Amino acid sequence: MLLAALGLALLLPVFPFALEMLALRRMSHTAFGTFMALEPAIGAVLGFLVLGQRMAPIQLLGVALVAFAGGGRAAWWRSCADQQADAVVADPTVATG
């Protein structure tokens, strides 16, 4: 019994981390960051649906702020990349310095 508990204690954090690293290799950093920001919201929804756990309003606000910050960061990063691309098209010397 103790050996099984030790095995689970070792595997439970390692398996999701390994999957995240595989996803990071295959996705853009922006998309990966957005999904990671949504992780608390997904956990909260699964906790409610599977376990029947209810969150206090302040906890819901915290989850929403984390998800919003991740999405906002991704949108900001995309906007900066678009502006950089527009600057290069307008003046090709911008890309070379």
PDB file of N, CA, C and O in Angstrom, residues 22-61:
ATOM      1  N   LEU A  22       5.828  18.309 -23.843  1.00  0.00           N
ATOM      2  CA  LEU A  22       5.560  17.855 -25.216  1.00  0.00           C
ATOM      3  C   LEU A  22       4.708  18.867 -25.970  1.00  0.00           C
ATOM      4  O   LEU A  22       4.955  19.152 -27.138  1.00  0.00           O
ATOM      5  N   ALA A  23       3.697  19.408 -25.302  1.00  0.00           N
ATOM      6  CA  ALA A  23       2.843  20.412 -25.935  1.00  0.00           C
ATOM      7  C   ALA A  23       3.637  21.675 -26.262  1.00  0.00           C
ATOM      8  O   ALA A  23       3.460  22.272 -27.328  1.00  0.00           O
ATOM      9  N   LEU A  24       4.519  22.064 -25.368  1.00  0.00           N
ATOM     10  CA  LEU A  24       5.323  23.268 -25.590  1.00  0.00           C
ATOM     11  C   LEU A  24       6.202  23.122 -26.819  1.00  0.00           C
ATOM     12  O   LEU A  24       6.422  24.093 -27.550  1.00  0.00           O
ATOM     13  N   ARG A  25       6.692  21.932 -27.073  1.00  0.00           N
ATOM     14  CA  ARG A  25       7.528  21.700 -28.263  1.00  0.00           C
ATOM     15  C   ARG A  25       6.726  21.797 -29.550  1.00  0.00           C
ATOM     16  O   ARG A  25       7.273  22.116 -30.596  1.00  0.00           O
ATOM     17  N   ARG A  26       5.440  21.506 -29.484  1.00  0.00           N
ATOM     18  CA  ARG A  26       4.620  21.441 -30.697  1.00  0.00           C
ATOM     19  C   ARG A  26       3.771  22.695 -30.936  1.00  0.00           C
ATOM     20  O   ARG A  26       3.219  22.855 -32.021  1.00  0.00           O
ATOM     21  N   MET A  27       3.653  23.555 -29.942  1.00  0.00           N
ATOM     22  CA  MET A  27       2.802  24.742 -30.062  1.00  0.00           C
ATOM     23  C   MET A  27       3.651  26.002 -30.039  1.00  0.00           C
ATOM     24  O   MET A  27       4.795  25.980 -29.604  1.00  0.00           O
ATOM     25  N   SER A  28       3.037  27.089 -30.464  1.00  0.00           N
ATOM     26  CA  SER A  28       3.716  28.375 -30.294  1.00  0.00           C
ATOM     27  C   SER A  28       3.703  28.739 -28.812  1.00  0.00           C
ATOM     28  O   SER A  28       2.849  28.288 -28.044  1.00  0.00           O
ATOM     29  N   HIS A  29       4.664  29.542 -28.424  1.00  0.00           N
ATOM     30  CA  HIS A  29       4.741  29.938 -27.019  1.00  0.00           C
ATOM     31  C   HIS A  29       3.512  30.734 -26.594  1.00  0.00           C
ATOM     32  O   HIS A  29       3.059  30.633 -25.455  1.00  0.00           O
ATOM     33  N   THR A  30       2.971  31.516 -27.513  1.00  0.00           N
ATOM     34  CA  THR A  30       1.788  32.312 -27.195  1.00  0.00           C
ATOM     35  C   THR A  30       0.579  31.423 -26.917  1.00  0.00           C
ATOM     36  O   THR A  30      -0.138  31.624 -25.932  1.00  0.00           O
ATOM     37  N   ALA A  31       0.364  30.437 -27.778  1.00  0.00           N
ATOM     38  CA  ALA A  31      -0.767  29.524 -27.579  1.00  0.00           C
ATOM     39  C   ALA A  31      -0.581  28.714 -26.297  1.00  0.00           C
ATOM     40  O   ALA A  31      -1.527  28.522 -25.528  1.00  0.00           O
ATOM     41  N   PHE A  32       0.640  28.265 -26.045  1.00  0.00           N
ATOM     42  CA  PHE A  32       0.906  27.490 -24.840  1.00  0.00           C
ATOM     43  C   PHE A  32       0.640  28.332 -23.593  1.00  0.00           C
ATOM     44  O   PHE A  32       0.035  27.865 -22.637  1.00  0.00           O
ATOM     45  N   GLY A  33       1.089  29.576 -23.604  1.00  0.00           N
ATOM     46  CA  GLY A  33       0.861  30.466 -22.464  1.00  0.00           C
ATOM     47  C   GLY A  33      -0.615  30.712 -22.217  1.00  0.00           C
ATOM     48  O   GLY A  33      -1.058  30.781 -21.071  1.00  0.00           O
ATOM     49  N   THR A  34      -1.372  30.843 -23.301  1.00  0.00           N
ATOM     50  CA  THR A  34      -2.813  31.040 -23.164  1.00  0.00           C
ATOM     51  C   THR A  34      -3.465  29.816 -22.526  1.00  0.00           C
ATOM     52  O   THR A  34      -4.283  29.942 -21.613  1.00  0.00           O
ATOM     53  N   PHE A  35      -3.093  28.631 -22.994  1.00  0.00           N
ATOM     54  CA  PHE A  35      -3.644  27.414 -22.404  1.00  0.00           C
ATOM     55  C   PHE A  35      -3.240  27.261 -20.944  1.00  0.00           C
ATOM     56  O   PHE A  35      -4.032  26.814 -20.114  1.00  0.00           O
ATOM     57  N   MET A  36      -2.025  27.636 -20.610  1.00  0.00           N
ATOM     58  CA  MET A  36      -1.583  27.534 -19.213  1.00  0.00           C
ATOM     59  C   MET A  36      -2.354  28.518 -18.333  1.00  0.00           C
ATOM     60  O   MET A  36      -2.629  28.225 -17.169  1.00  0.00           O
ATOM     61  N   ALA A  37      -2.703  29.674 -18.880  1.00  0.00           N
ATOM     62  CA  ALA A  37      -3.494  30.640 -18.114  1.00  0.00           C
ATOM     63  C   ALA A  37      -4.916  30.137 -17.889  1.00  0.00           C
ATOM     64  O   ALA A  37      -5.556  30.510 -16.910  1.00  0.00           O
ATOM     65  N   LEU A  38      -5.393  29.295 -18.790  1.00  0.00           N
ATOM     66  CA  LEU A  38      -6.745  28.750 -18.653  1.00  0.00           C
ATOM     67  C   LEU A  38      -6.791  27.529 -17.735  1.00  0.00           C
ATOM     68  O   LEU A  38      -7.867  27.072 -17.362  1.00  0.00           O
ATOM     69  N   GLU A  39      -5.633  27.010 -17.364  1.00  0.00           N
ATOM     70  CA  GLU A  39      -5.582  25.800 -16.536  1.00  0.00           C
ATOM     71  C   GLU A  39      -6.353  25.930 -15.214  1.00  0.00           C
ATOM     72  O   GLU A  39      -7.102  25.012 -14.857  1.00  0.00           O
ATOM     73  N   PRO A  40      -6.229  27.046 -14.469  1.00  0.00           N
ATOM     74  CA  PRO A  40      -7.026  27.151 -13.232  1.00  0.00           C
ATOM     75  C   PRO A  40      -8.535  27.140 -13.495  1.00  0.00           C
ATOM     76  O   PRO A  40      -9.293  26.554 -12.722  1.00  0.00           O
ATOM     77  N   ALA A  41      -8.956  27.763 -14.594  1.00  0.00           N
ATOM     78  CA  ALA A  41     -10.386  27.778 -14.912  1.00  0.00           C
ATOM     79  C   ALA A  41     -10.872  26.372 -15.263  1.00  0.00           C
ATOM     80  O   ALA A  41     -11.950  25.952 -14.828  1.00  0.00           O
ATOM     81  N   ILE A  42     -10.088  25.633 -16.014  1.00  0.00           N
ATOM     82  CA  ILE A  42     -10.457  24.262 -16.366  1.00  0.00           C
ATOM     83  C   ILE A  42     -10.510  23.403 -15.104  1.00  0.00           C
ATOM     84  O   ILE A  42     -11.424  22.592 -14.918  1.00  0.00           O
ATOM     85  N   GLY A  43      -9.542  23.587 -14.221  1.00  0.00           N
ATOM     86  CA  GLY A  43      -9.541  22.854 -12.957  1.00  0.00           C
ATOM     87  C   GLY A  43     -10.757  23.170 -12.107  1.00  0.00           C
ATOM     88  O   GLY A  43     -11.339  22.282 -11.475  1.00  0.00           O
ATOM     89  N   ALA A  44     -11.152  24.437 -12.094  1.00  0.00           N
ATOM     90  CA  ALA A  44     -12.331  24.830 -11.314  1.00  0.00           C
ATOM     91  C   ALA A  44     -13.603  24.215 -11.887  1.00  0.00           C
ATOM     92  O   ALA A  44     -14.456  23.724 -11.141  1.00  0.00           O
ATOM     93  N   VAL A  45     -13.716  24.211 -13.206  1.00  0.00           N
ATOM     94  CA  VAL A  45     -14.899  23.624 -13.845  1.00  0.00           C
ATOM     95  C   VAL A  45     -14.939  22.113 -13.598  1.00  0.00           C
ATOM     96  O   VAL A  45     -15.981  21.560 -13.244  1.00  0.00           O
ATOM     97  N   LEU A  46     -13.797  21.444 -13.758  1.00  0.00           N
ATOM     98  CA  LEU A  46     -13.764  20.005 -13.501  1.00  0.00           C
ATOM     99  C   LEU A  46     -14.035  19.689 -12.034  1.00  0.00           C
ATOM    100  O   LEU A  46     -14.716  18.701 -11.720  1.00  0.00           O
ATOM    101  N   GLY A  47     -13.517  20.506 -11.132  1.00  0.00           N
ATOM    102  CA  GLY A  47     -13.796  20.306  -9.716  1.00  0.00           C
ATOM    103  C   GLY A  47     -15.278  20.416  -9.411  1.00  0.00           C
ATOM    104  O   GLY A  47     -15.820  19.662  -8.598  1.00  0.00           O
ATOM    105  N   PHE A  48     -15.940  21.342 -10.080  1.00  0.00           N
ATOM    106  CA  PHE A  48     -17.376  21.501  -9.878  1.00  0.00           C
ATOM    107  C   PHE A  48     -18.153  20.329 -10.487  1.00  0.00           C
ATOM    108  O   PHE A  48     -19.040  19.752  -9.842  1.00  0.00           O
ATOM    109  N   LEU A  49     -17.822  19.971 -11.740  1.00  0.00           N
ATOM    110  CA  LEU A  49     -18.577  18.930 -12.437  1.00  0.00           C
ATOM    111  C   LEU A  49     -18.326  17.537 -11.877  1.00  0.00           C
ATOM    112  O   LEU A  49     -19.256  16.743 -11.722  1.00  0.00           O
ATOM    113  N   VAL A  50     -17.065  17.221 -11.589  1.00  0.00           N
ATOM    114  CA  VAL A  50     -16.722  15.863 -11.178  1.00  0.00           C
ATOM    115  C   VAL A  50     -16.871  15.664  -9.678  1.00  0.00           C
ATOM    116  O   VAL A  50     -17.396  14.653  -9.218  1.00  0.00           O
ATOM    117  N   LEU A  51     -16.412  16.642  -8.904  1.00  0.00           N
ATOM    118  CA  LEU A  51     -16.383  16.488  -7.448  1.00  0.00           C
ATOM    119  C   LEU A  51     -17.470  17.263  -6.712  1.00  0.00           C
ATOM    120  O   LEU A  51     -17.624  17.112  -5.503  1.00  0.00           O
ATOM    121  N   GLY A  52     -18.180  18.121  -7.435  1.00  0.00           N
ATOM    122  CA  GLY A  52     -19.215  18.912  -6.796  1.00  0.00           C
ATOM    123  C   GLY A  52     -18.677  20.020  -5.899  1.00  0.00           C
ATOM    124  O   GLY A  52     -19.386  20.502  -5.017  1.00  0.00           O
ATOM    125  N   GLN A  53     -17.447  20.431  -6.119  1.00  0.00           N
ATOM    126  CA  GLN A  53     -16.855  21.493  -5.304  1.00  0.00           C
ATOM    127  C   GLN A  53     -17.356  22.853  -5.778  1.00  0.00           C
ATOM    128  O   GLN A  53     -17.368  23.143  -6.960  1.00  0.00           O
ATOM    129  N   ARG A  54     -17.743  23.660  -4.834  1.00  0.00           N
ATOM    130  CA  ARG A  54     -18.191  25.015  -5.155  1.00  0.00           C
ATOM    131  C   ARG A  54     -17.116  26.005  -4.726  1.00  0.00           C
ATOM    132  O   ARG A  54     -16.431  25.798  -3.727  1.00  0.00           O
ATOM    133  N   MET A  55     -16.987  27.056  -5.502  1.00  0.00           N
ATOM    134  CA  MET A  55     -15.985  28.074  -5.206  1.00  0.00           C
ATOM    135  C   MET A  55     -16.681  29.320  -4.670  1.00  0.00           C
ATOM    136  O   MET A  55     -17.787  29.661  -5.101  1.00  0.00           O
ATOM    137  N   ALA A  56     -15.994  30.001  -3.775  1.00  0.00           N
ATOM    138  CA  ALA A  56     -16.492  31.267  -3.256  1.00  0.00           C
ATOM    139  C   ALA A  56     -16.352  32.326  -4.353  1.00  0.00           C
ATOM    140  O   ALA A  56     -15.525  32.183  -5.259  1.00  0.00           O
ATOM    141  N   PRO A  57     -17.142  33.385  -4.285  1.00  0.00           N
ATOM    142  CA  PRO A  57     -17.040  34.435  -5.303  1.00  0.00           C
ATOM    143  C   PRO A  57     -15.630  35.003  -5.459  1.00  0.00           C
ATOM    144  O   PRO A  57     -15.191  35.269  -6.579  1.00  0.00           O
ATOM    145  N   ILE A  58     -14.899  35.166  -4.363  1.00  0.00           N
ATOM    146  CA  ILE A  58     -13.542  35.709  -4.463  1.00  0.00           C
ATOM    147  C   ILE A  58     -12.623  34.728  -5.194  1.00  0.00           C
ATOM    148  O   ILE A  58     -11.724  35.134  -5.933  1.00  0.00           O
ATOM    149  N   GLN A  59     -12.854  33.427  -5.022  1.00  0.00           N
ATOM    150  CA  GLN A  59     -12.070  32.428  -5.744  1.00  0.00           C
ATOM    151  C   GLN A  59     -12.395  32.447  -7.235  1.00  0.00           C
ATOM    152  O   GLN A  59     -11.500  32.340  -8.075  1.00  0.00           O
ATOM    153  N   LEU A  60     -13.669  32.595  -7.556  1.00  0.00           N
ATOM    154  CA  LEU A  60     -14.064  32.716  -8.959  1.00  0.00           C
ATOM    155  C   LEU A  60     -13.443  33.955  -9.596  1.00  0.00           C
ATOM    156  O   LEU A  60     -12.998  33.916 -10.748  1.00  0.00           O
ATOM    157  N   LEU A  61     -13.414  35.040  -8.847  1.00  0.00           N
ATOM    158  CA  LEU A  61     -12.787  36.258  -9.346  1.00  0.00           C
ATOM    159  C   LEU A  61     -11.299  36.030  -9.619  1.00  0.00           C
ATOM    160  O   LEU A  61     -10.773  36.459 -10.640  1.00  0.00           O
TER     161      LEU A  61
END
